[in-house]
Amino acid sequence: MNKGQVSIIIPVYNSEVYIQDTLQSILAQRYQHWECLCVDDGSTDSSLALLRSFALKDKRINVVSRPDHLPKGGNSCRNYGFSKTSGEFVQWFDSDDLMHPEMLSAKVEQLQRYEDYNYVICRTAYFYDDRIDERSFYDQHLDTDNIYVDYLTFKTKFFTPGPLFRRDFLHPMELFNQGLKRHQEKEFFFRVVLRDKRYRIVDEAFILRRMHHDQLSENVNRSADKSKFEFVANVFNYENFVLSQVRDRSVTIYFKDFFFKYIRRFVREGNFKYAVRSLYRYIKIIVRNQG
C-alpha cells in the first residue's frame, strides 16, 4: 500500500465528449500524490485513444480494459480497478464529472487528522452544460443524527464520487454488486453505513456532477422510480438489521407506505410482477411488526 496516495478509479464507456475535462480536473488538483486508473468498459468511440494520450503525458494515469470474464458495467470496472490500485485512500469517480482543485486535499487532510474515521464525504452540486444548480448541494442532508433512518428514507444522499475511503476499511467488504443494474451505488453505500455510520464531512460542493438533459424525461424518471423500488426491496436482504436493530417507528411506517404506494402504481401501469413483489414486502413488514 502506498501511504498517502489516493487511488482514483474511473469506469469509462463511450465518454469521448467529457473524459478530457474530467482528467484535466484531476490534473489540476492541489494534492498531487495520486494515481488514476481508468477502466475501459469496451468503448466504441475514441475514449480509449484519448485515455492513452493522457497516460503518455502523465505516468500517474493508467489505462486498462475490463477483462472479458467480468460482466460489463461500471460495477465490474470499479471492483476491478480497486484490485489493480494500491493507494492508501480510494476515490471512485465518474467519467463525466469534475473535481474542484481542492477536493483531494480537503478530504485527505480530514482522514489524516482524524485517524479513527474510515471515510470522509464532500458535497456535490449538479451542473448542466450551461449552468450550475447552486442549490443542489444543500439537499444531501449529510449532517444527520440518524444516518440509518435518513439514508433508508432517501433523505440523506451519497453520490459515487462523494466519499474518500481508507483502503483498509474497504478490503473486507464486498464492493459494488455486479448483479445490480441500477442503484448499485446506493446499495453499496448502505452496506458502508452498516459497517461504520461515522464519517467526516467536507462542507463544500467540491464535486460537479454532470446532468444530461435526457435525464429529465418522463421515461427516465419512471425508470428511476423502479430503480428506487429495486433498492428498497434489496434492503430486505439485510432485514434482520433494518427491522430489528433500527428500532425507529418512522422506518417501519416509511417502508409500509412505500410498498403500498408502489402496489397501486404498478397495478395502474399493468406491471403485475412488481405489484406482487410490493405486496409481498408489505405483508412481510406487517407480519414482523405484529410479532
Tab-separated table of C-alpha atoms in Angstrom:
chain	number	residue	atom	x	y	z
A	1	MET	CA	0.000	0.000	0.000
A	2	ASN	CA	1.311	3.404	-0.991
A	3	LYS	CA	0.970	5.633	2.077
A	4	GLY	CA	-0.712	8.968	1.481
A	5	GLN	CA	-1.566	8.151	-2.120
A	6	VAL	CA	-5.119	8.498	-3.444
A	7	SER	CA	-6.261	5.873	-5.951
A	8	ILE	CA	-8.803	7.462	-8.308
A	9	ILE	CA	-10.796	4.784	-10.148
A	10	ILE	CA	-12.910	5.732	-13.169
A	11	PRO	CA	-15.078	3.382	-15.273
A	12	VAL	CA	-15.163	4.650	-18.851
A	13	TYR	CA	-17.630	3.802	-21.598
A	14	ASN	CA	-18.023	5.981	-24.702
A	15	SER	CA	-17.087	9.145	-22.830
A	16	GLU	CA	-15.110	10.906	-25.559
A	17	VAL	CA	-17.115	14.121	-25.156
A	18	TYR	CA	-16.404	14.534	-21.433
A	19	ILE	CA	-13.402	12.465	-20.344
A	20	GLN	CA	-10.825	15.117	-21.235
A	21	ASP	CA	-12.497	17.671	-18.950
A	22	THR	CA	-12.672	15.074	-16.174
A	23	LEU	CA	-8.985	14.212	-16.412
A	24	GLN	CA	-7.996	17.877	-16.629
A	25	SER	CA	-9.848	18.485	-13.356
A	26	ILE	CA	-7.805	15.674	-11.775
A	27	LEU	CA	-4.526	17.035	-13.113
A	28	ALA	CA	-5.448	20.408	-11.597
A	29	GLN	CA	-5.677	19.013	-8.042
A	30	ARG	CA	-3.608	20.825	-5.443
A	31	TYR	CA	-2.972	17.444	-3.790
A	32	GLN	CA	-0.654	15.744	-6.256
A	33	HIS	CA	0.027	12.353	-4.618
A	34	TRP	CA	-2.485	10.343	-6.595
A	35	GLU	CA	-2.797	7.622	-9.194
A	36	CYS	CA	-5.697	7.494	-11.635
A	37	LEU	CA	-6.796	4.182	-13.119
A	38	CYS	CA	-9.268	4.402	-15.997
A	39	VAL	CA	-11.030	1.103	-16.676
A	40	ASP	CA	-12.425	0.977	-20.193
A	41	ASP	CA	-15.676	-0.961	-20.452
A	42	GLY	CA	-15.478	-1.729	-24.167
A	43	SER	CA	-15.843	1.773	-25.598
A	44	THR	CA	-16.622	2.001	-29.317
A	45	ASP	CA	-15.767	5.694	-29.693
A	46	SER	CA	-12.402	7.429	-29.273
A	47	SER	CA	-12.403	7.233	-25.451
A	48	LEU	CA	-9.621	4.652	-25.288
A	49	ALA	CA	-7.341	6.662	-27.586
A	50	LEU	CA	-7.932	9.802	-25.525
A	51	LEU	CA	-7.156	7.946	-22.305
A	52	ARG	CA	-3.925	6.588	-23.721
A	53	SER	CA	-2.858	10.048	-24.848
A	54	PHE	CA	-3.263	11.334	-21.284
A	55	ALA	CA	-1.390	8.313	-19.917
A	56	LEU	CA	1.556	9.043	-22.210
A	57	LYS	CA	1.801	12.577	-20.816
A	58	ASP	CA	1.459	11.716	-17.113
A	59	LYS	CA	2.645	8.425	-15.631
A	60	ARG	CA	0.141	8.730	-12.764
A	61	ILE	CA	-2.656	8.000	-15.245
A	62	ASN	CA	-3.037	4.355	-16.240
A	63	VAL	CA	-5.472	2.677	-18.593
A	64	VAL	CA	-6.740	-0.899	-18.500
A	65	SER	CA	-9.645	-2.716	-20.087
A	66	ARG	CA	-12.230	-4.697	-18.186
A	67	PRO	CA	-11.344	-8.405	-18.524
A	68	ASP	CA	-13.751	-10.381	-20.695
A	69	HIS	CA	-14.640	-12.781	-17.877
A	70	LEU	CA	-16.166	-9.942	-15.843
A	71	PRO	CA	-19.704	-8.733	-16.572
A	72	LYS	CA	-19.995	-5.497	-18.491
A	73	GLY	CA	-20.786	-2.382	-16.465
A	74	GLY	CA	-19.460	0.215	-14.080
A	75	ASN	CA	-19.733	-2.116	-11.073
A	76	SER	CA	-17.228	-4.583	-12.507
A	77	CYS	CA	-14.922	-1.774	-13.604
A	78	ARG	CA	-14.887	-0.192	-10.148
A	79	ASN	CA	-14.213	-3.502	-8.429
A	80	TYR	CA	-11.504	-4.454	-10.908
A	81	GLY	CA	-9.911	-1.027	-10.563
A	82	PHE	CA	-9.799	-1.438	-6.796
A	83	SER	CA	-7.856	-4.689	-7.191
A	84	LYS	CA	-5.317	-3.038	-9.500
A	85	THR	CA	-4.507	0.043	-7.403
A	86	SER	CA	-2.507	0.473	-4.217
A	87	GLY	CA	-3.168	3.909	-2.719
A	88	GLU	CA	-3.870	4.309	0.986
A	89	PHE	CA	-7.084	6.118	0.049
A	90	VAL	CA	-9.695	5.215	-2.579
A	91	GLN	CA	-11.712	7.715	-4.599
A	92	TRP	CA	-14.262	6.422	-7.092
A	93	PHE	CA	-15.167	8.899	-9.789
A	94	ASP	CA	-17.303	9.091	-12.932
A	95	SER	CA	-16.054	9.836	-16.420
A	96	ASP	CA	-18.240	12.898	-16.979
A	97	ASP	CA	-17.949	14.638	-13.580
A	98	LEU	CA	-15.494	17.295	-12.404
A	99	MET	CA	-13.358	17.791	-9.275
A	100	HIS	CA	-12.761	21.151	-7.640
A	101	PRO	CA	-8.970	21.719	-7.371
A	102	GLU	CA	-9.172	21.498	-3.562
A	103	MET	CA	-11.200	18.292	-3.382
A	104	LEU	CA	-8.497	15.698	-2.744
A	105	SER	CA	-6.536	17.999	-0.471
A	106	ALA	CA	-9.552	18.713	1.740
A	107	LYS	CA	-10.553	15.061	2.027
A	108	VAL	CA	-7.084	13.689	2.691
A	109	GLU	CA	-6.489	16.345	5.338
A	110	GLN	CA	-9.595	15.159	7.204
A	111	LEU	CA	-8.584	11.483	7.211
A	112	GLN	CA	-5.022	12.265	8.206
A	113	ARG	CA	-6.188	14.480	11.062
A	114	TYR	CA	-8.953	12.142	12.290
A	115	GLU	CA	-7.367	8.705	12.161
A	116	ASP	CA	-10.321	6.933	13.792
A	117	TYR	CA	-12.605	7.787	10.850
A	118	ASN	CA	-12.758	5.481	7.840
A	119	TYR	CA	-14.220	7.828	5.260
A	120	VAL	CA	-14.975	11.462	4.542
A	121	ILE	CA	-17.677	12.907	2.294
A	122	CYS	CA	-17.840	16.211	0.469
A	123	ARG	CA	-20.935	17.754	-1.009
A	124	THR	CA	-21.957	17.522	-4.657
A	125	ALA	CA	-23.545	20.116	-6.939
A	126	TYR	CA	-25.373	19.303	-10.164
A	127	PHE	CA	-24.374	21.072	-13.328
A	128	TYR	CA	-25.632	21.189	-16.869
A	129	ASP	CA	-23.633	22.237	-19.899
A	130	ASP	CA	-24.870	25.791	-19.481
A	131	ARG	CA	-25.340	26.282	-15.727
A	132	ILE	CA	-24.684	25.019	-12.189
A	133	ASP	CA	-27.548	24.271	-9.815
A	134	GLU	CA	-26.117	26.013	-6.757
A	135	ARG	CA	-28.982	24.786	-4.569
A	136	SER	CA	-28.400	21.097	-5.176
A	137	PHE	CA	-25.578	20.521	-2.708
A	138	TYR	CA	-27.782	21.630	0.189
A	139	ASP	CA	-30.157	18.724	-0.405
A	140	GLN	CA	-27.882	15.853	0.633
A	141	HIS	CA	-28.583	16.080	4.374
A	142	LEU	CA	-25.164	14.674	5.272
A	143	ASP	CA	-25.137	16.126	8.774
A	144	THR	CA	-27.640	13.787	10.419
A	145	ASP	CA	-28.085	12.306	13.873
A	146	ASN	CA	-29.724	9.164	12.490
A	147	ILE	CA	-27.954	8.040	9.330
A	148	TYR	CA	-29.783	4.690	9.152
A	149	VAL	CA	-33.252	6.216	9.095
A	150	ASP	CA	-32.354	9.172	6.895
A	151	TYR	CA	-30.448	7.042	4.390
A	152	LEU	CA	-33.139	4.380	4.153
A	153	THR	CA	-35.815	7.014	3.620
A	154	PHE	CA	-33.793	8.772	0.897
A	155	LYS	CA	-33.343	11.916	2.955
A	156	THR	CA	-29.547	11.562	3.178
A	157	LYS	CA	-27.904	11.144	-0.221
A	158	PHE	CA	-24.441	9.817	-1.058
A	159	PHE	CA	-23.154	10.124	-4.613
A	160	THR	CA	-20.489	7.828	-6.060
A	161	PRO	CA	-17.652	10.414	-6.057
A	162	GLY	CA	-18.665	11.893	-2.690
A	163	PRO	CA	-16.680	9.715	-0.240
A	164	LEU	CA	-12.950	9.169	0.072
A	165	PHE	CA	-12.255	5.839	1.821
A	166	ARG	CA	-9.366	4.265	3.617
A	167	ARG	CA	-8.410	1.201	1.598
A	168	ASP	CA	-8.101	-0.908	4.762
A	169	PHE	CA	-11.760	-0.209	5.543
A	170	LEU	CA	-12.909	-1.467	2.137
A	171	HIS	CA	-10.746	-4.598	1.938
A	172	PRO	CA	-13.049	-6.949	3.925
A	173	MET	CA	-16.176	-5.774	2.089
A	174	GLU	CA	-17.936	-6.971	-0.996
A	175	LEU	CA	-17.669	-3.869	-3.137
A	176	PHE	CA	-20.192	-2.982	-5.845
A	177	ASN	CA	-22.782	-5.676	-6.536
A	178	GLN	CA	-22.106	-6.750	-10.117
A	179	GLY	CA	-25.578	-8.256	-10.411
A	180	LEU	CA	-27.371	-4.928	-9.986
A	181	LYS	CA	-28.129	-2.708	-12.975
A	182	ARG	CA	-29.478	0.274	-11.049
A	183	HIS	CA	-28.991	1.846	-7.626
A	184	GLN	CA	-25.825	-0.191	-7.152
A	185	GLU	CA	-24.084	2.790	-5.563
A	186	LYS	CA	-26.882	3.313	-3.069
A	187	GLU	CA	-26.861	-0.370	-2.151
A	188	PHE	CA	-23.087	-0.260	-1.681
A	189	PHE	CA	-23.207	2.855	0.496
A	190	PHE	CA	-25.973	1.297	2.568
A	191	ARG	CA	-23.594	-1.527	3.433
A	192	VAL	CA	-20.901	1.053	4.165
A	193	VAL	CA	-23.030	2.794	6.796
A	194	LEU	CA	-23.954	-0.581	8.277
A	195	ARG	CA	-20.242	-1.170	8.860
A	196	ASP	CA	-19.496	2.328	10.128
A	197	LYS	CA	-22.046	5.095	10.461
A	198	ARG	CA	-19.472	7.731	11.407
A	199	TYR	CA	-17.882	9.905	8.755
A	200	ARG	CA	-16.266	13.295	8.389
A	201	ILE	CA	-17.886	15.981	6.243
A	202	VAL	CA	-16.184	18.500	3.977
A	203	ASP	CA	-18.891	21.135	3.841
A	204	GLU	CA	-18.143	22.312	0.318
A	205	ALA	CA	-19.519	21.283	-3.066
A	206	PHE	CA	-16.181	20.034	-4.369
A	207	ILE	CA	-17.763	17.708	-6.946
A	208	LEU	CA	-19.685	18.849	-10.003
A	209	ARG	CA	-22.000	16.085	-11.143
A	210	ARG	CA	-22.938	16.434	-14.782
A	211	MET	CA	-26.640	16.155	-15.530
A	212	HIS	CA	-27.704	15.348	-19.070
A	213	HIS	CA	-30.916	16.788	-20.436
A	214	ASP	CA	-32.271	13.344	-21.304
A	215	GLN	CA	-32.211	12.564	-17.579
A	216	LEU	CA	-35.204	14.874	-17.208
A	217	SER	CA	-37.508	12.865	-19.473
A	218	GLU	CA	-40.612	11.087	-18.194
A	219	ASN	CA	-39.307	7.661	-19.227
A	220	VAL	CA	-36.067	8.154	-17.301
A	221	ASN	CA	-37.961	9.349	-14.231
A	222	ARG	CA	-40.214	6.297	-14.423
A	223	SER	CA	-37.146	4.088	-14.689
A	224	ALA	CA	-35.698	5.862	-11.647
A	225	ASP	CA	-38.872	5.034	-9.708
A	226	LYS	CA	-38.437	1.337	-10.481
A	227	SER	CA	-34.787	1.674	-9.553
A	228	LYS	CA	-35.749	3.088	-6.172
A	229	PHE	CA	-38.132	0.167	-5.666
A	230	GLU	CA	-35.375	-2.316	-6.515
A	231	PHE	CA	-33.089	-0.722	-3.946
A	232	VAL	CA	-35.654	-0.750	-1.143
A	233	ALA	CA	-36.613	-4.334	-1.987
A	234	ASN	CA	-32.939	-5.274	-1.911
A	235	VAL	CA	-32.609	-3.707	1.538
A	236	PHE	CA	-34.614	-6.646	2.817
A	237	ASN	CA	-31.539	-8.793	2.269
A	238	TYR	CA	-30.492	-7.057	5.478
A	239	GLU	CA	-33.937	-7.096	7.077
A	240	ASN	CA	-32.664	-8.542	10.368
A	241	PHE	CA	-30.754	-5.313	10.742
A	242	VAL	CA	-33.274	-2.931	9.251
A	243	LEU	CA	-36.350	-4.004	11.177
A	244	SER	CA	-34.804	-5.339	14.367
A	245	GLN	CA	-31.758	-3.171	15.057
A	246	VAL	CA	-33.031	0.079	13.579
A	247	ARG	CA	-35.741	0.497	16.165
A	248	ASP	CA	-37.366	3.571	14.750
A	249	ARG	CA	-41.072	3.666	14.005
A	250	SER	CA	-40.519	6.111	11.152
A	251	VAL	CA	-38.590	3.461	9.192
A	252	THR	CA	-41.387	0.915	9.566
A	253	ILE	CA	-44.002	3.491	8.579
A	254	TYR	CA	-41.895	4.588	5.627
A	255	PHE	CA	-41.465	1.042	4.313
A	256	LYS	CA	-45.166	0.277	4.667
A	257	ASP	CA	-46.183	3.472	2.885
A	258	PHE	CA	-43.501	2.969	0.252
A	259	PHE	CA	-44.550	-0.526	-0.780
A	260	PHE	CA	-48.273	0.269	-0.604
A	261	LYS	CA	-47.717	3.259	-2.905
A	262	TYR	CA	-45.923	1.037	-5.388
A	263	ILE	CA	-48.605	-1.651	-5.236
A	264	ARG	CA	-51.089	0.905	-6.524
A	265	ARG	CA	-48.684	2.397	-9.073
A	266	PHE	CA	-47.647	-0.925	-10.588
A	267	VAL	CA	-51.283	-2.093	-10.798
A	268	ARG	CA	-52.184	1.118	-12.664
A	269	GLU	CA	-49.287	0.508	-15.072
A	270	GLY	CA	-50.221	-3.148	-15.555
A	271	ASN	CA	-46.892	-4.265	-14.093
A	272	PHE	CA	-48.276	-7.117	-12.008
A	273	LYS	CA	-44.881	-8.719	-11.352
A	274	TYR	CA	-43.731	-5.677	-9.399
A	275	ALA	CA	-47.176	-5.280	-7.820
A	276	VAL	CA	-46.950	-8.800	-6.368
A	277	ARG	CA	-43.414	-8.169	-5.124
A	278	SER	CA	-44.564	-4.963	-3.450
A	279	LEU	CA	-47.472	-6.759	-1.793
A	280	TYR	CA	-45.138	-9.499	-0.547
A	281	ARG	CA	-42.798	-6.943	1.053
A	282	TYR	CA	-45.739	-5.040	2.532
A	283	ILE	CA	-47.188	-8.178	4.163
A	284	LYS	CA	-43.746	-9.123	5.457
A	285	ILE	CA	-43.459	-5.828	7.326
A	286	ILE	CA	-46.963	-6.195	8.801
A	287	VAL	CA	-46.281	-9.764	9.996
A	288	ARG	CA	-42.901	-8.856	11.501
A	289	ASN	CA	-44.319	-5.924	13.423
A	290	GLN	CA	-47.216	-7.952	14.755
A	291	GLY	CA	-44.679	-10.494	16.038
